[in-house]
Coordinates of C-alpha atoms and ligand atoms in Angstrom, one line a residue:
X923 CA -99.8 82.2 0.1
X924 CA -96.7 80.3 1.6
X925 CA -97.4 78.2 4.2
X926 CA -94.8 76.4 6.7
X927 CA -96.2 73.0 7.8
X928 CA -94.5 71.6 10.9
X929 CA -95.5 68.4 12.7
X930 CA -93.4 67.4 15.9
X931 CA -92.6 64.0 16.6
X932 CA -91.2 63.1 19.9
X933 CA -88.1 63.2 18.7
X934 CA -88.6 64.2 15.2
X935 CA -89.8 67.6 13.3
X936 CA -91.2 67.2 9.8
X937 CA -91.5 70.4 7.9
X938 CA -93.2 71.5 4.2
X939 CA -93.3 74.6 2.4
X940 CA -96.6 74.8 0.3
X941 CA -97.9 77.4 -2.0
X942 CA -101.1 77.3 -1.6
X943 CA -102.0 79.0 -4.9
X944 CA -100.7 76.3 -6.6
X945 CA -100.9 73.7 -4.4
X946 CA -97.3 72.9 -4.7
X947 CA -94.7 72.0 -2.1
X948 CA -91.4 74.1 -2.6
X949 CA -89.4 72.5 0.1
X950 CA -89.6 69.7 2.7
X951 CA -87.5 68.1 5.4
X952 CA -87.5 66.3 8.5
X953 CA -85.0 66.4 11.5
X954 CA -84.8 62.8 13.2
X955 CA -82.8 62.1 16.4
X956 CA -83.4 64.8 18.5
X957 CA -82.3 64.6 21.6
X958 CA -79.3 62.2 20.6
X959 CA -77.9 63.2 17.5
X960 CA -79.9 65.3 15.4
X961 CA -80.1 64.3 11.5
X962 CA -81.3 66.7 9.0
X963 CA -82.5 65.7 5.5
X964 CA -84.3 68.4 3.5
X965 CA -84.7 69.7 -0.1
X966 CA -85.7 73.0 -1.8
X967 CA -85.4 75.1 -4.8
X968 CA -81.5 75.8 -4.3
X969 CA -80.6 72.0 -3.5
X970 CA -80.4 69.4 -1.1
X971 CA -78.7 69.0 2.5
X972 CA -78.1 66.4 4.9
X973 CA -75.9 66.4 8.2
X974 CA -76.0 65.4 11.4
X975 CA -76.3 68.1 14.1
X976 CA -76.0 69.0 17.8
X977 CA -79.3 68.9 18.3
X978 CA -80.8 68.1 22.3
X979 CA -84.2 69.6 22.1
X980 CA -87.0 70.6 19.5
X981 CA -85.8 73.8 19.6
X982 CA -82.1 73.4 17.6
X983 CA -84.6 71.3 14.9
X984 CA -86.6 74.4 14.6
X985 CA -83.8 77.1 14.4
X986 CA -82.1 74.4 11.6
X987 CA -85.4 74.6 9.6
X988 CA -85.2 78.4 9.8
X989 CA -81.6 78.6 8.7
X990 CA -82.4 75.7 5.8
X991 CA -85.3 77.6 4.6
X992 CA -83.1 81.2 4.8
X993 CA -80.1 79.1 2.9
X994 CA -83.1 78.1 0.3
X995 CA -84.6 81.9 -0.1
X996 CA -87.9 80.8 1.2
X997 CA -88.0 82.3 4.6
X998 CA -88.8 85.9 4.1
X999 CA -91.9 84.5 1.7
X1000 CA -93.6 82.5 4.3
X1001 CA -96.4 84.3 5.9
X1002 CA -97.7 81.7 8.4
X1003 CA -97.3 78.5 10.1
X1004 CA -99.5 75.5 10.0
X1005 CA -99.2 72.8 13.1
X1006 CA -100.0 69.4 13.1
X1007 CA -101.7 68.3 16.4
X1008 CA -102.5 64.6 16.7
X1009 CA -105.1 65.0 19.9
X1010 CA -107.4 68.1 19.8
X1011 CA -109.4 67.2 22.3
X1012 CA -112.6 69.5 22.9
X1013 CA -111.7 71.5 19.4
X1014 CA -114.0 70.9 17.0
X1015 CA -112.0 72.9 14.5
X1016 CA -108.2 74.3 14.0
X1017 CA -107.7 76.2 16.5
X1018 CA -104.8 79.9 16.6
X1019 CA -102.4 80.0 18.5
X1020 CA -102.5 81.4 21.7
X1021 CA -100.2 80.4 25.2
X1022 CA -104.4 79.0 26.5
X1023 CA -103.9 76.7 23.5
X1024 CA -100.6 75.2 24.7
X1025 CA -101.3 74.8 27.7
X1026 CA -104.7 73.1 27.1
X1027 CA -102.6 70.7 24.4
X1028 CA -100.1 69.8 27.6
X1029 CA -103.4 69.0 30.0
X1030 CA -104.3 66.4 27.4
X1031 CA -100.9 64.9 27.4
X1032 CA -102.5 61.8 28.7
X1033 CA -104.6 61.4 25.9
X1034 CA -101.9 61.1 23.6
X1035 CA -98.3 60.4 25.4
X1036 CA -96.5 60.1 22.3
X1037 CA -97.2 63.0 20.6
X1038 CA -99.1 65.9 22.7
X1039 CA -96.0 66.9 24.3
X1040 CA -93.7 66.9 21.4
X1041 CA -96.2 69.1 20.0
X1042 CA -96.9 71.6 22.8
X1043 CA -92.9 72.0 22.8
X1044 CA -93.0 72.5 18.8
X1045 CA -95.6 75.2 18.7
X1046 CA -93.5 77.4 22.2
X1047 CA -90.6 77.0 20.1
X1048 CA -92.0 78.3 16.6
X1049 CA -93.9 81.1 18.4
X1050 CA -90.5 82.1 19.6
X1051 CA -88.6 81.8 16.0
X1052 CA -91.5 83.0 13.8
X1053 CA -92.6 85.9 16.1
X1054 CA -94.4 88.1 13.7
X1055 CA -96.3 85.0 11.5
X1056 CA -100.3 83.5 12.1
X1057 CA -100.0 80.1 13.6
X1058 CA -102.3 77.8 13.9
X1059 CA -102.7 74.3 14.8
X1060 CA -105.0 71.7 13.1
X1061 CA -106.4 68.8 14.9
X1062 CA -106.2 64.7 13.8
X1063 CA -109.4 64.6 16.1
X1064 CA -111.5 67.8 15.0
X1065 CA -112.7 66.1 11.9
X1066 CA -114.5 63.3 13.9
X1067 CA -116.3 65.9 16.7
X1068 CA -119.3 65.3 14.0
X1069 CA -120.0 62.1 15.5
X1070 CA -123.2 61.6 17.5
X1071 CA -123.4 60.8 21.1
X1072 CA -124.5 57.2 20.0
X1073 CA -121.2 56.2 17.6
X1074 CA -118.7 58.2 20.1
X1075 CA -119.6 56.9 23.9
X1076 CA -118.7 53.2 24.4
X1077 CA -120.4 51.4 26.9
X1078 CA -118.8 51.7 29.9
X1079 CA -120.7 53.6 32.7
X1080 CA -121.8 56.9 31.5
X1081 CA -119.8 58.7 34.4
X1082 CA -116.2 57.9 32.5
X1083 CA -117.3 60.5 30.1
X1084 CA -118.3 63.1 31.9
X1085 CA -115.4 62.6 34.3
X1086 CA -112.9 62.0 32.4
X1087 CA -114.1 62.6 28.6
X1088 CA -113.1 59.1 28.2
X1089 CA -114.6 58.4 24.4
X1090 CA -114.3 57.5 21.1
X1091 CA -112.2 60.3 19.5
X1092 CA -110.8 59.4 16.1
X1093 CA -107.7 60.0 13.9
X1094 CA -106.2 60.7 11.0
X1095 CA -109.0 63.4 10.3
X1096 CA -107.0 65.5 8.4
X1097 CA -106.5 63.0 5.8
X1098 CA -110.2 61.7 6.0
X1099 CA -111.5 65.4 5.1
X1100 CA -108.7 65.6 2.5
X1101 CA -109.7 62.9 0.6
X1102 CA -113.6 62.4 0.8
X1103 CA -113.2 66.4 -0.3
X1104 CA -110.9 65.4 -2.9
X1105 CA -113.8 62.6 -3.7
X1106 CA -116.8 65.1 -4.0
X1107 CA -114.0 67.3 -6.4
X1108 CA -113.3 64.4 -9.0
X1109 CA -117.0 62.9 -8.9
X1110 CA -118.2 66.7 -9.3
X1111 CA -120.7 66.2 -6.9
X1112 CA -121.2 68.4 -3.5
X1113 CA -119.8 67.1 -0.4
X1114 CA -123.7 67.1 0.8
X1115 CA -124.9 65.1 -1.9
X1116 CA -122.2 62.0 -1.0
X1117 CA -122.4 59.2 1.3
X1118 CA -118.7 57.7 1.5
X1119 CA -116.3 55.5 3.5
X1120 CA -112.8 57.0 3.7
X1121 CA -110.3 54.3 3.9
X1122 CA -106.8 55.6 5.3
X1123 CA -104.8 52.2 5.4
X1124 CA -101.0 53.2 6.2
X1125 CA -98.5 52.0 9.4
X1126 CA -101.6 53.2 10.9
X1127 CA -105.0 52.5 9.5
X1128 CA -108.3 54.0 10.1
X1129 CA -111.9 54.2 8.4
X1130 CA -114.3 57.0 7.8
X1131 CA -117.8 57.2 7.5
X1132 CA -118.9 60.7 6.0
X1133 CA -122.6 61.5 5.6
X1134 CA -122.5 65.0 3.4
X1135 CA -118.8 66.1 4.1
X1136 CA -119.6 65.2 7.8
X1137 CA -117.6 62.1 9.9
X1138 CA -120.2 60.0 11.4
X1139 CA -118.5 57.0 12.6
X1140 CA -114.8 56.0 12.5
X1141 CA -112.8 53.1 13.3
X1142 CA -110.1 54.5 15.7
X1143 CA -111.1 55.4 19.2
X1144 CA -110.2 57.1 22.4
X1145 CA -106.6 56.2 20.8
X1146 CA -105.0 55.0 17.7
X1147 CA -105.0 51.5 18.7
X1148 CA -109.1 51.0 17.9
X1149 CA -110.3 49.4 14.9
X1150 CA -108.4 47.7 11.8
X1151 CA -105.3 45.7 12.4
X1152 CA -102.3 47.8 11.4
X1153 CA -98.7 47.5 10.9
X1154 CA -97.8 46.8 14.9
X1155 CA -101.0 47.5 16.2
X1156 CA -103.4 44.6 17.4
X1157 CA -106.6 47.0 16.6
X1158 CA -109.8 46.1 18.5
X1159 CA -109.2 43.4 20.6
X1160 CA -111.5 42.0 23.4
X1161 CA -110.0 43.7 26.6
X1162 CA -110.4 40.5 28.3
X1163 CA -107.1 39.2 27.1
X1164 CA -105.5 41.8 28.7
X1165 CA -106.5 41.0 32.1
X1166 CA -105.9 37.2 31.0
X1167 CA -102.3 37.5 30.2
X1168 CA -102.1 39.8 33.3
X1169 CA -103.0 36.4 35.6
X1170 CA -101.6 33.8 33.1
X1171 CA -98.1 35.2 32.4
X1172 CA -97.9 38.2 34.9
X1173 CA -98.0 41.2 32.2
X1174 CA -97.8 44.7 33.7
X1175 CA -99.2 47.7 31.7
X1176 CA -95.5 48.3 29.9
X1177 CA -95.6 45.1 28.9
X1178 CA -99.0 45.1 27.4
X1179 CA -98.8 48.1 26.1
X1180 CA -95.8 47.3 24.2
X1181 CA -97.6 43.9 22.6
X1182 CA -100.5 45.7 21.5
X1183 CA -99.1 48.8 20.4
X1184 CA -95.1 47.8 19.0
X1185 CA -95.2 43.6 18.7
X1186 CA -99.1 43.0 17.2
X1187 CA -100.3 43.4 13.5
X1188 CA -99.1 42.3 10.5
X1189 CA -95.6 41.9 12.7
X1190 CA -97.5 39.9 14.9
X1191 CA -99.3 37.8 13.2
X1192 CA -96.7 37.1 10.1
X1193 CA -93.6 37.1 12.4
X1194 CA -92.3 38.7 9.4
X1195 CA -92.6 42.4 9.1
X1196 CA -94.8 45.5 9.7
X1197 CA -94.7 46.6 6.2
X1198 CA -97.2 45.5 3.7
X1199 CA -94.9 45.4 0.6
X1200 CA -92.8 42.4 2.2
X1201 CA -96.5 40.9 3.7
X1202 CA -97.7 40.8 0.0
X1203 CA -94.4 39.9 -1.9
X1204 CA -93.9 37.1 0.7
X1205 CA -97.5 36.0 1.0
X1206 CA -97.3 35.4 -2.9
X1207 CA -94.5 33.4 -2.3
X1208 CA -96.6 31.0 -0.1
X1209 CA -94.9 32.5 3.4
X1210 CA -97.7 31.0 5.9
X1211 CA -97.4 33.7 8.5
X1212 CA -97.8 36.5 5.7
X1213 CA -100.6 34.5 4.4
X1214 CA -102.1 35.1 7.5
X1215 CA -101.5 38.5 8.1
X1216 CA -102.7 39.5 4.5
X1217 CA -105.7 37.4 5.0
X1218 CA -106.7 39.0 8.3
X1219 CA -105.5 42.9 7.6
X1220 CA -108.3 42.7 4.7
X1221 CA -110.9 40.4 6.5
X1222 CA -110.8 42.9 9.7
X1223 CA -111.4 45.8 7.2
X1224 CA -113.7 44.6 5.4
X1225 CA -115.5 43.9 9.0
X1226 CA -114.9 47.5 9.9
X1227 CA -116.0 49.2 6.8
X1228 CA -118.8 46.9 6.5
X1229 CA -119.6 48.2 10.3
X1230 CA -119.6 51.7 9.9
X1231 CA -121.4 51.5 6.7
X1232 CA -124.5 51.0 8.8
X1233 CA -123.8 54.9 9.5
X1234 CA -125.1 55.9 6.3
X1235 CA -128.5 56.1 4.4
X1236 CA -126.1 54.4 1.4
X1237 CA -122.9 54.1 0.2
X1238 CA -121.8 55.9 -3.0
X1239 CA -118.0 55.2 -2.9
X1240 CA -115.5 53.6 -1.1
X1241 CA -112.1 55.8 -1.1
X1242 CA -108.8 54.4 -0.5
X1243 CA -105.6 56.2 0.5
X1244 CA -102.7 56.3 2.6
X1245 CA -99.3 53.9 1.7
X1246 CA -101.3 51.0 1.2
X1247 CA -104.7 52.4 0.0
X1248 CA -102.8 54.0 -2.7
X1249 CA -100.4 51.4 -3.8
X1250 CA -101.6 47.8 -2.4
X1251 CA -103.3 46.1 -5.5
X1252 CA -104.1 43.2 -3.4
X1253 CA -105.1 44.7 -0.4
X1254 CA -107.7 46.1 -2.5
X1255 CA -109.0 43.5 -4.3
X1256 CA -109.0 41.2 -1.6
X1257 CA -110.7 43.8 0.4
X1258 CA -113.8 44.5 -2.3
X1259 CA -114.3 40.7 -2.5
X1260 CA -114.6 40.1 1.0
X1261 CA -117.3 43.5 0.4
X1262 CA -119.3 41.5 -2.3
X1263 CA -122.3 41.7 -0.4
X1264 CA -122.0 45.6 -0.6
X1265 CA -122.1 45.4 -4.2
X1266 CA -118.9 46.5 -5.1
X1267 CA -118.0 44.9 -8.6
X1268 CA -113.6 45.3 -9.3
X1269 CA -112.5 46.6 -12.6
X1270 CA -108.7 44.5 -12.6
X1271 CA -107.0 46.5 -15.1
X1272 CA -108.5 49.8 -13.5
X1273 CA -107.4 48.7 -10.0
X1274 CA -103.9 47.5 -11.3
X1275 CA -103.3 51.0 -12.1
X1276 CA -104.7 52.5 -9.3
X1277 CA -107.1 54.0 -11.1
X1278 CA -104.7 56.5 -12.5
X1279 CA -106.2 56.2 -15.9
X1280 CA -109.8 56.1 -14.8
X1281 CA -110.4 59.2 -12.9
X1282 CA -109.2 57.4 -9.6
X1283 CA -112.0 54.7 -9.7
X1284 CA -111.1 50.9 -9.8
X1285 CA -114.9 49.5 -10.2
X1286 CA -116.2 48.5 -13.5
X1287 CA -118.8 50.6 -15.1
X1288 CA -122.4 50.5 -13.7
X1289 CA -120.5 49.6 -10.2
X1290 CA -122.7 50.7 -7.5
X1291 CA -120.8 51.4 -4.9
X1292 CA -117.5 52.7 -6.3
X1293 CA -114.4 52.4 -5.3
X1294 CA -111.6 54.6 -5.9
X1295 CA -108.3 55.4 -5.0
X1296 CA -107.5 59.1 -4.0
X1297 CA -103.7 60.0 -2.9
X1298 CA -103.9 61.9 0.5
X1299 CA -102.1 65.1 1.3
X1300 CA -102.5 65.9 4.7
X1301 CA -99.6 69.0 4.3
X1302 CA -101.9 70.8 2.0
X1303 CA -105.1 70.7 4.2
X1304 CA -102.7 71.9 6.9
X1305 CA -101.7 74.6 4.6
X1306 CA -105.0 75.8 3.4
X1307 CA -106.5 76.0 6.9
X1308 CA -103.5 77.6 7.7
X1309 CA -103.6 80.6 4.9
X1310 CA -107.9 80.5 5.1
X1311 CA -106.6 81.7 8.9
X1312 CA -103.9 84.2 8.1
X1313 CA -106.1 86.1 5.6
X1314 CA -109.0 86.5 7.9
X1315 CA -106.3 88.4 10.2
X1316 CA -104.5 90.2 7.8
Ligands
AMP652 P1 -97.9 55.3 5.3 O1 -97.9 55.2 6.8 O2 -99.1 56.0 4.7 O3 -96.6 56.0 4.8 O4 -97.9 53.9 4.7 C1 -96.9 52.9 5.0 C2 -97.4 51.5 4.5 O5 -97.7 51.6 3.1 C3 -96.4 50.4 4.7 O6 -97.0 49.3 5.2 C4 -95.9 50.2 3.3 O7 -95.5 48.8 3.1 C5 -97.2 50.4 2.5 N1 -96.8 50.6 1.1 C6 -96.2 51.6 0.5 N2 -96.0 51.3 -0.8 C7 -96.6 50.1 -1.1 C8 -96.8 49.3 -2.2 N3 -96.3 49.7 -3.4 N4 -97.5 48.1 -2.1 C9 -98.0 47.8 -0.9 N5 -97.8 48.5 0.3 C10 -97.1 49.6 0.2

C-alpha cells in the first residue's frame, strides 16, 4: 500500500511516499519558509524540483505536494495519509482522523507551542485536499502512555496532575518503538522476551526503557527539554536556577526560555556549535569548550541510561540511533566506558563500522549487555500504522 507521510512544522511541511510492501520510499520533500517565502525541494521517480513559491500558509505547501506528487505519477496510487503529531496527549495509540481529533490536538496547544498548531492546521488542510483517503495521525507521546504512575508523576503536589495533567509525557516514541522493534527483529527474539534501552541521540536526544515491547521509563518529560543534554537544549536542569537568574540578572520567561531551549547544550557549553560532527572534529583537535561539551553530552547519558535502567529486571541491549546514535563513533565509545559498571565490553572495529558488518552490534563476543546500533525510520512506522488503519476500513 502507498502511504503519504506528512509532518507539519511551524513553518515547514515534510512529506514521504512509502510502499509499504516493500518498505521503500518513492518520493520525499519538504517545503520550508512558509509564511515568508515558501521553498520546495523534493524528489521522485520522474526527477527532482526545487523553487521558491508564494507560499503564506500550510495550505499552498500542501496543494504543492499534491501537484509534485501528480507531476511524479504517484498521486492517484496513494491510498492514505499518515500524520506526524508531536503531543498526543490522552491517546494512547494513533488515533483517525476526525474534526474531535483536531480540535482536541488545538486544546493541547500549550503542551506543545511549537508544533501542535502547525499540526492541527496540516491535518484541516490535507482533509480538504485528500478528501476521499484514511488519515490518521500517530503520536510522539503514545508510545510512552505505558509508563506507570510511579516513572510518569514528578513530585510536585498530586493536584497539578489531575488539574492540569501536568506529567512526564515523553518523545520521540515513534522512533523508540521503531527501533527496539527493529532490535527484537535482528536478535530474533520476541519483543516480550527483551529488556532494552533505546537510545535516540539527534538535535534532540531522548532514552527509552522498554520492558517486553513496552516503554517503562524515558528521559524526556512533560516537554522535550527533560533529560540528556542535546544540541541547544540544557536537558534536566535544577529549576532553581531559573528562579536565580530571575533575581540575579532580571530574566523573564522569554528570556529563559530562549537559554534553555535555543542557547544551552553542546552550543552552550562549547560556544562552538550545536552539531556533534564539528563538537567531535574540534574536540580532537584539543578545542577546550568542545572537550567539554563532548565530555558532558556522554557523561549526562550515561547518567540517564544508567537511571532508567533501574526500570528493568535486566538489560539485554543497549540500542543506539538517531544522527548521532547511528554515526558518532565517539559518542559511543565514550558513552559504554562511562557504562563499564553495566558490563558493556566495546568491540572497536565493530563499533568503527557501526556495526554494519556485525548484525548492528558493536560489543565483542560474550558481551552481556549488547550494544548495537539500529538506523531509525520514523516515516515507515508512520506508514505502516497508517496502511494497518486503511485496511481495517477498506
Ligand atoms: P538528527 O536530529 O537525528 O538528524 O541528528 C542530527 C545530529 O546528528 C547532529 O548533531 C549531527 O551533527 C549528528 N551527526 C550526523 N552525522 C554525524 C556523524 N557522522 N558523526 C557525528 N555526528 C553526526
Amino acid at each position: 500500500m502507498r502511504i503519504l507521510v506528512l509532518n507539519c512544522g511551524s513553518s515547514s511541511v515534510k512529506f514521504a511516499v512509502i510502499d509499504t510492501e516493500n518498505k521503500e520510499s518513492l518520493s520525499s520533500g519538504l517545503v520550508e519558509n512558509i509564511g515568508v517565502n515558501g521553498h520546495f525541494k523534493a524528489k521522485g521517480p520522474e526527477g527532482k524540483a526545487e523553487f521558491h513559491f508564494d507560499c503564506p500558509t500550510h495550505k499552498e505547501a500542501v496543494v504543492e505536494v499534491q501537484k509534485f506528487l501528480t507531476a511524479q505519477k504517484l498521486i492517484n496510487t496513494i491510498e492514505a495519509v499518515g500524520h506526524r503529531v508531536v503531543h498526543g496527549g490522552k491517546y494512547i495509540k494513533s488515533e483517525p482522523v476526525t474534526q474531535e481529533l483536531i480540535d482536541y490536538i488545538r486544546s493541547i496547544i500549550l503542551f506543545a507551542p511549537q508544533h501542535e498548531g502547525a499540526h492541527a492546521t496540516g491535518i484541516e488542510v490535507a482533509k480538504e485536499i485528500f478528501p476521499g483517503l484514511p488519515q490518521l495521525a500517530v503520536f510522539d507521546t503514545a508510545f510512552h502512555q505505558t509508563m506507570p504512575r510511579k516513572a510518569f508523576l514528578y513530585g510536585i503536589p498530586y493536584s497539578y496532575y489531575e488539574d492540569l495533567k501536568i506529567r512526564r509525557y515523553g518523545f520521540h516514541g515513534t522512533s523508540h518503538r521503531y527501533v527496539s522493534a527493529e532490535a527484537a527483529r535482528i536478535l530474533n527474539k520476541k519483543p516480550e522476551e527483551l529488556n532494552l534501552i533505546t537510545a535516540h541521540l539527534g538535535n534532540g536526544s531522548s532514552c527509552s526503557a522498554i520492558h517486553a515491547g513496552k516503554c517503562v521509563d524515558t528521559t524526556m518529560g512533560f516537554t522535550p527539554l527533560d533529560g540528556l543534554v542535546m544540541g541547544t537544549r540544557s536537558g534536566s536542569l535544577d529549576p532553581a536556577i531559573l528562579f536565580f537568574l530571575n533575581k540575579k540578572l532580571g530574566y523573564d520567561i522569554d528570556r529563559l526560555n530562549k537559554l534553555v531551549n535555543k542557547e544551552s547544550g553542546l552550543l552552550g557549553l562549547s560556544g562552538l556549535s550545536n552539531d556533534m560532527r564539528t563538537i567531535t572534529q574540534k574536540a580532537a583537535e584539543g578545542h577546550t569548550g568542545a572537550q567539554i561539551a563532548l565530555e558532558v553530552f556522554c557523561y549526562k547519558l550515561a547518567r540517564e541510561i544508567g537511571g532508567i535502567t533501574m526500570a528493568l529486571p535486566r538489560l539485554d541491549a543497549l540500542v543506539f540511533t538517531g544522527g548521532i546514535g547511528e554515526n558518532s563513533r565517539v559518542v559511543r565509545e565514550t558513552t559504554l566506558e562511562n557504562l563499564a559498571i553495566l558490563g558493556f565490553k566495546i568491540d572497536h572495529q565493530r563499533n568503527e563500522d557501526n556495526g554494519a558488518n556485525s548484525n548492528h552490534i558493536i560489543t565483542a563476543e560474550g558481551s552481556t549487555p549488547l550494544a548495537m546500533v539500529v538506523p531509525t525510520n520514523e516515516e515507515l512506522l508512520i506508514a505502516l500504522d497508517t496502511a494497518e488503519y486503511a485496511k481495517s476500513v477498506k
